[in-house]
Amino acid sequence: MTYKVAFVSLGCAKNLVNTEQMMALCRQAGHIVTGDPEGADVAVLNTCGFIESAKSEAIDNILELAQLKDQGKLKKLLVAGCLSQRYPDDIRAELPEVDGMLGTGSYSDVVAAVEELMEGEKAEHFGNIHRTYEDGERIVTTPPYTAYLKIAEGCSNGCAFCIIPKLRGRYRSRTVASLVAEAKKLAASGVKELIVIAQDITRYGLDLEEKATLAQLLKELCRLDFHWIRLHYLYPEAVTDELIQVIASEPKILHYLDIPIQHCNDNILKAMRRRNTKAEIRALFAKLRAAMPDVVIRTSLICGLPGEGEEEFEELCAFLREEKIQRAGVFQFSPEEGTLAAAMEDQVDGEVAARRVELVVDLQSRIMDSYNEERLGTVMEVLCEGFDSQDGCYVGRTYADSVDIDGHVYFTAAGLVPAGEFVKVRITGVSDGDLTGEIED
């Protein structure tokens, strides 16, 4: 039997890659793959269960799909990913609308689960989260000029606030050969911006029998026909001099580095079980800026971790004012059950933590505005993402702007600029965190 299988992917880009792999498996099995759950036989919802907001989003999506079932517009609902891995008993007890589940160790079982559901059988697959299959085909769902390359799965860092190792298993790298083979296919399909991702790309290859490093992998990727290679995420304590040299010297690797530091206060960093100090973070940033004066650093920050008082928070703000990190994602501490931080003493009041997030976001927006104003009058390379009919101009991104999380450049042009083309744009204005400009002849 051929079934119509709809896929909905929530959460991070790493999750999206798993969704794309499941889509390919279903298509290979002869099923029809779609992104529209209405009218489908089975909807596969690939969830995130990392923090409270992600859990709420997943549950909202489950309830929306359940409405389609009630209306007779969807037959079965299969929930995959982190939410099902983390809360299988709760889903069974409280969400009877869910017909089947795939844990994070069982993405490759999606075809069996779909067919089991449609044959009236129970479909619950929870394989070993430390031994998943990471290679294989994908149906790439990003625009044709941009794609992700997930180089490793899981995480072994054990940060006190993070549940990911318990949901995704220990860190395991894919082989250089498999990654280069996949990257060649992406390049041949027209991908121009390759985004290298994992929970921590800096530890790539250290767990392999034939040891490899991120620096070695990047050299191989730079031989392929990509225009931009973008890196997410580099943990500060594992950034080596060799890696800095490769990033600085390879023209295809963007000088945009996503380095999650989470905080700067040494006591907070220690409580987080991070492996670096404030002085070491400062030294790394200085080294990166010396090697690449145009480097744009993006980071992640947590406000309200247990033990963060006014003094520690002010230290973080002073650090940000001094370092002028151009991009930052700022999050309120979420006490996730099963993590060390959830059981810590000196929990910070939720309203206080939320206010601190607002203050840091405001501080960082001023830093970003300053960075943008310094771009005025310069000519920047922009990857065109299409024409924005609402604003009556083209929209794209510079090397300083990653997909979905950073800003854009809105620019005018006398002729047609296809999506996926790189153009030179003279920056003429700043608008709500974005840049405006006009194409250079």
XYZ file of C-alpha atoms in Angstrom:
441
model
C 0.000 0.000 0.000
C 1.065 3.551 -0.726
C 0.338 6.121 1.951
C 0.450 9.899 1.982
C 2.815 10.966 4.768
C 3.058 14.592 5.924
C 6.045 15.924 7.852
C 6.152 18.837 10.280
C 9.526 19.703 11.843
C 9.949 21.777 15.007
C 13.041 23.019 16.818
C 16.589 23.326 15.594
C 18.299 22.714 12.271
C 19.738 19.459 13.635
C 16.169 18.233 14.089
C 15.315 19.376 10.560
C 18.042 17.122 9.160
C 16.444 14.132 10.914
C 13.094 15.115 9.414
C 14.652 15.302 5.957
C 16.128 11.820 6.462
C 12.734 10.407 7.480
C 11.152 12.003 4.424
C 13.686 10.315 2.160
C 13.117 6.927 3.811
C 9.352 7.213 3.254
C 9.792 8.220 -0.368
C 12.237 5.352 -0.957
C 9.577 2.984 0.439
C 7.128 4.206 -2.207
C 5.031 6.524 -0.057
C 3.947 10.036 -1.038
C 5.716 12.726 0.999
C 4.145 16.125 1.652
C 4.454 19.090 3.963
C 0.687 19.556 4.312
C -0.980 17.372 6.975
C -4.485 18.086 5.670
C -5.603 15.068 3.669
C -2.634 12.923 4.701
C -2.824 9.364 5.958
C -0.144 9.946 8.587
C 1.342 13.158 9.959
C 4.839 12.811 11.411
C 5.547 15.593 13.898
C 9.257 15.803 14.727
C 9.406 17.622 18.050
C 11.817 19.523 20.251
C 11.682 18.967 24.004
C 14.696 20.974 25.089
C 13.114 23.710 27.212
C 9.637 24.683 28.393
C 8.812 26.908 25.420
C 9.756 24.128 22.979
C 7.589 21.623 24.843
C 4.635 24.022 24.709
C 5.086 24.533 20.982
C 5.165 20.767 20.427
C 1.990 20.193 22.433
C 0.233 23.009 20.571
C 1.141 21.348 17.275
C -0.088 17.967 18.513
C -3.439 19.515 19.412
C -3.696 21.267 16.043
C -3.080 17.990 14.223
C -5.574 16.275 16.522
C -8.206 18.731 15.281
C -7.526 17.609 11.719
C -8.076 14.030 12.868
C -11.376 14.996 14.492
C -12.448 16.642 11.243
C -11.606 13.522 9.249
C -8.784 15.308 7.396
C -5.976 13.201 8.879
C -5.955 9.529 9.815
C -2.963 8.972 12.106
C -0.532 11.070 14.149
C 3.034 9.882 14.757
C 5.122 11.984 17.175
C 8.901 11.743 16.840
C 11.923 13.393 18.372
C 12.868 14.856 21.707
C 9.397 15.252 23.237
C 8.533 11.593 22.707
C 11.978 10.508 23.891
C 11.645 12.565 27.062
C 7.983 12.102 27.967
C 6.634 8.836 26.494
C 4.538 7.994 29.576
C 3.045 11.488 29.751
C 2.135 11.376 26.067
C 0.442 7.992 26.500
C -1.501 9.213 29.534
C -2.389 12.769 28.554
C -2.390 12.922 24.756
C -4.556 10.062 23.476
C -4.668 11.854 20.131
C -1.126 10.545 19.501
C -1.256 7.187 17.695
C 2.447 6.319 17.725
C 5.881 7.499 18.839
C 9.464 7.437 17.590
C 12.275 8.169 20.033
C 15.468 9.936 18.996
C 17.117 6.541 18.560
C 14.548 5.398 16.007
C 14.251 7.930 13.193
C 15.230 5.151 10.761
C 12.134 3.178 11.848
C 9.744 5.752 10.401
C 8.566 3.574 7.495
C 7.797 0.640 9.776
C 5.923 2.939 12.163
C 3.840 4.516 9.384
C 2.883 1.129 7.974
C 2.113 -0.287 11.416
C -0.232 2.596 12.176
C -2.076 2.253 8.873
C -2.486 -1.483 9.474
C -4.042 -0.829 12.862
C -1.024 -1.881 14.908
C 0.724 -0.174 17.794
C 3.747 1.867 16.681
C 6.238 2.751 19.381
C 9.938 2.611 18.573
C 12.574 3.587 21.137
C 15.995 2.451 19.950
C 19.420 3.036 21.464
C 20.035 6.793 21.468
C 23.811 6.205 21.467
C 23.841 4.201 18.233
C 21.718 5.942 15.619
C 22.328 5.781 11.872
C 23.330 9.247 10.673
C 24.154 8.700 6.991
C 21.728 8.060 4.153
C 19.615 10.146 1.808
C 17.730 13.333 2.672
C 15.023 15.352 1.001
C 16.495 18.808 1.484
C 13.726 21.240 2.428
C 15.752 24.441 2.704
C 15.970 26.799 -0.300
C 18.071 25.219 -3.087
C 21.053 27.501 -2.443
C 21.377 26.714 1.310
C 21.671 23.402 3.150
C 22.786 22.006 6.496
C 25.478 19.383 6.960
C 25.162 17.665 10.329
C 28.601 16.297 11.154
C 27.846 14.672 14.532
C 24.975 13.640 16.772
C 24.559 13.820 20.529
C 26.666 15.585 23.131
C 29.022 14.489 25.898
C 29.699 17.883 27.480
C 27.231 17.495 30.360
C 26.387 21.147 31.012
C 24.368 21.452 34.234
C 21.397 23.205 32.612
C 21.079 20.983 29.534
C 19.032 17.830 28.947
C 20.333 17.120 25.428
C 22.791 14.310 26.324
C 19.887 12.392 27.897
C 17.754 12.904 24.793
C 20.330 12.538 22.043
C 23.008 10.291 23.517
C 26.755 10.596 23.701
C 28.704 12.530 21.071
C 29.373 10.568 17.908
C 30.971 11.919 14.781
C 30.197 10.838 11.251
C 33.168 9.774 9.148
C 34.987 12.257 6.946
C 34.233 10.075 3.901
C 30.470 10.058 4.517
C 30.396 13.804 5.095
C 32.414 14.619 1.988
C 30.186 12.309 -0.076
C 27.047 14.055 1.189
C 28.587 17.493 0.699
C 29.483 16.621 -2.909
C 25.829 15.789 -3.599
C 24.710 19.053 -2.032
C 27.216 21.038 -4.097
C 26.165 19.238 -7.276
C 22.513 20.080 -6.550
C 23.328 23.802 -6.515
C 23.866 24.506 -2.819
C 26.044 27.598 -2.431
C 25.901 28.100 1.343
C 26.801 25.027 3.403
C 26.012 25.335 7.108
C 28.069 22.922 9.196
C 26.149 21.963 12.328
C 26.244 19.738 15.412
C 25.624 20.345 19.072
C 29.386 21.030 19.273
C 31.326 20.984 16.009
C 34.675 21.726 17.663
C 34.895 18.189 19.100
C 34.321 16.644 15.690
C 36.354 13.519 14.955
C 37.962 13.044 18.350
C 35.750 10.003 19.034
C 36.470 8.247 15.731
C 38.740 5.214 15.458
C 40.604 7.036 12.714
C 40.984 10.349 14.537
C 39.998 13.458 12.633
C 39.554 17.135 13.463
C 37.166 19.863 12.400
C 40.094 21.672 10.781
C 40.839 18.639 8.600
C 37.184 18.239 7.626
C 36.859 21.905 6.707
C 39.862 21.682 4.399
C 38.106 18.842 2.551
C 34.831 20.773 2.329
C 36.612 23.856 1.001
C 37.725 21.831 -2.032
C 34.095 21.490 -3.092
C 32.035 23.954 -5.098
C 30.513 26.012 -2.283
C 30.675 29.795 -2.111
C 30.095 30.107 1.644
C 30.735 27.649 4.470
C 29.156 28.713 7.766
C 29.901 27.193 11.194
C 27.508 26.415 14.092
C 28.471 25.839 17.044
C 32.027 26.153 18.360
C 32.565 25.592 22.069
C 35.183 28.095 23.273
C 37.482 25.726 25.168
C 37.912 23.454 22.129
C 38.824 26.095 19.520
C 42.418 25.279 18.571
C 45.079 27.430 16.930
C 44.970 25.063 13.938
C 41.217 25.624 13.577
C 41.604 29.409 13.795
C 44.299 29.287 11.114
C 42.073 27.260 8.766
C 39.058 29.535 9.277
C 41.176 32.642 8.757
C 42.950 31.368 5.647
C 40.193 29.568 3.731
C 38.222 32.153 1.688
C 35.048 30.030 1.639
C 34.738 29.814 5.434
C 32.788 32.798 6.693
C 34.214 34.927 9.477
C 30.994 34.370 11.408
C 31.500 32.169 14.439
C 28.701 30.955 16.685
C 30.409 30.415 20.045
C 27.964 29.759 22.916
C 29.502 31.103 26.131
C 26.271 31.226 28.254
C 27.805 33.593 30.854
C 31.084 35.220 31.877
C 31.125 35.037 35.686
C 33.543 32.318 36.757
C 31.344 30.986 39.559
C 28.325 30.785 37.272
C 30.394 29.105 34.554
C 31.623 26.562 37.100
C 28.062 25.929 38.318
C 27.040 25.434 34.698
C 29.830 22.843 34.344
C 31.342 24.830 31.530
C 35.006 24.210 30.806
C 36.315 27.740 30.504
C 36.794 30.922 32.502
C 36.064 34.547 31.751
C 39.759 35.193 31.135
C 39.929 32.299 28.672
C 36.859 33.536 26.792
C 38.365 37.017 26.552
C 41.663 35.580 25.315
C 39.897 33.528 22.645
C 37.901 36.500 21.384
C 41.092 38.580 21.217
C 42.870 35.820 19.291
C 39.988 35.497 16.820
C 39.848 39.253 16.243
C 43.595 39.410 15.716
C 43.419 36.628 13.111
C 40.218 37.965 11.479
C 39.586 41.687 12.080
C 36.196 41.378 10.357
C 35.016 38.438 12.484
C 31.393 38.522 13.653
C 30.822 36.547 16.835
C 27.460 35.146 17.773
C 26.801 33.655 21.197
C 24.115 32.231 23.470
C 23.490 33.629 26.957
C 21.444 32.405 29.903
C 20.055 34.817 32.480
C 18.783 33.635 35.854
C 20.819 30.503 36.499
C 20.666 29.577 40.198
C 23.196 31.669 42.103
C 23.130 34.601 39.670
C 22.732 37.663 41.867
C 22.800 41.321 40.882
C 26.595 41.382 41.062
C 27.002 38.432 38.682
C 24.411 39.859 36.329
C 26.078 43.265 36.240
C 29.378 41.543 35.505
C 27.755 39.909 32.487
C 26.407 43.251 31.265
C 29.798 44.933 31.696
C 31.447 42.070 29.789
C 29.006 42.456 26.910
C 29.508 46.226 26.771
C 33.275 45.729 26.620
C 33.411 42.777 24.206
C 30.730 44.098 21.837
C 29.622 40.667 20.645
C 27.640 41.465 17.499
C 25.028 38.695 17.704
C 23.432 37.020 20.721
C 20.549 34.750 21.578
C 19.420 35.523 25.134
C 17.454 32.946 27.113
C 15.825 32.801 30.508
C 17.028 29.865 32.607
C 14.571 26.995 32.383
C 14.818 24.516 35.305
C 14.486 21.318 33.308
C 13.767 18.180 35.308
C 16.601 15.701 35.068
C 19.294 18.387 34.949
C 21.685 19.317 37.738
C 20.711 22.982 37.581
C 17.043 22.249 38.269
C 17.978 20.889 41.705
C 20.369 23.705 42.642
C 19.775 26.023 45.561
C 19.429 29.805 45.130
C 16.932 29.581 42.266
C 16.308 33.008 40.747
C 12.746 34.354 40.771
C 11.193 33.959 37.323
C 10.182 37.597 37.012
C 13.686 38.717 37.971
C 15.220 36.394 35.374
C 12.780 37.593 32.711
C 13.664 41.206 33.455
C 17.357 40.399 33.141
C 16.716 38.872 29.737
C 14.993 42.091 28.659
C 17.922 44.183 29.875
C 20.485 42.058 28.011
C 18.380 42.036 24.846
C 18.209 45.840 25.012
C 21.947 46.090 25.597
C 22.701 43.740 22.721
C 20.342 45.574 20.363
C 22.369 48.744 20.914
C 25.583 46.858 20.167
C 24.023 45.443 16.996
C 22.793 48.895 15.939
C 26.305 50.252 16.395
C 27.726 47.416 14.276
C 25.141 48.086 11.564
C 25.847 51.822 11.541
C 29.533 51.071 10.964
C 28.498 49.267 7.767
C 27.036 52.455 6.267
C 28.809 53.394 3.047
C 30.549 50.026 2.698
C 29.976 47.465 -0.038
C 29.051 43.993 1.218
C 28.550 40.674 -0.496
C 24.915 39.591 -0.153
C 23.257 36.268 -0.859
C 19.932 37.185 -2.468
C 16.975 35.264 -1.031
C 14.350 36.670 -3.359
C 12.077 39.636 -3.924
C 10.014 41.001 -1.041
C 6.803 42.170 -2.696
C 5.583 43.848 0.487
C 8.633 46.106 0.703
C 9.128 46.339 -3.057
C 12.788 45.321 -2.987
C 15.115 42.349 -2.823
C 16.130 40.719 0.453
C 19.269 38.812 1.329
C 21.920 38.103 3.923
C 25.552 39.050 4.434
C 28.212 36.791 5.957
C 27.226 38.295 9.316
C 23.679 36.913 9.135
C 22.799 33.245 9.487
C 19.504 31.674 8.419
C 16.430 32.520 10.533
C 18.326 33.942 13.518
C 19.998 37.155 12.329
C 19.135 40.173 10.217
C 18.687 40.868 6.515
C 19.684 43.349 3.854
C 16.866 44.941 1.858
C 18.208 46.295 -1.421
C 17.113 47.738 -4.731
C 18.367 46.686 -8.145
C 17.708 47.873 -11.689
C 17.505 44.347 -13.108
C 16.456 40.863 -12.074
C 18.392 39.251 -9.217
C 17.599 35.525 -8.882
C 17.375 33.942 -5.440
C 20.669 32.244 -4.677
C 22.816 34.773 -6.521
C 25.621 36.650 -4.762
C 25.678 40.391 -5.411
C 27.565 43.420 -4.146
C 25.367 45.859 -2.234
C 26.280 49.331 -1.052
C 24.832 49.807 2.429
C 22.891 53.065 2.673
C 20.656 52.692 5.716
C 19.757 50.905 8.948
C 16.210 49.845 9.834
C 15.146 47.908 12.977
C 18.242 45.742 13.074
C 18.347 45.230 9.310
C 20.380 46.960 6.629
C 19.181 48.673 3.467
C 21.139 49.366 0.322
C 21.410 49.365 -3.439
C 23.118 46.945 -5.734
C 26.491 47.990 -7.142
C 26.933 47.789 -10.910
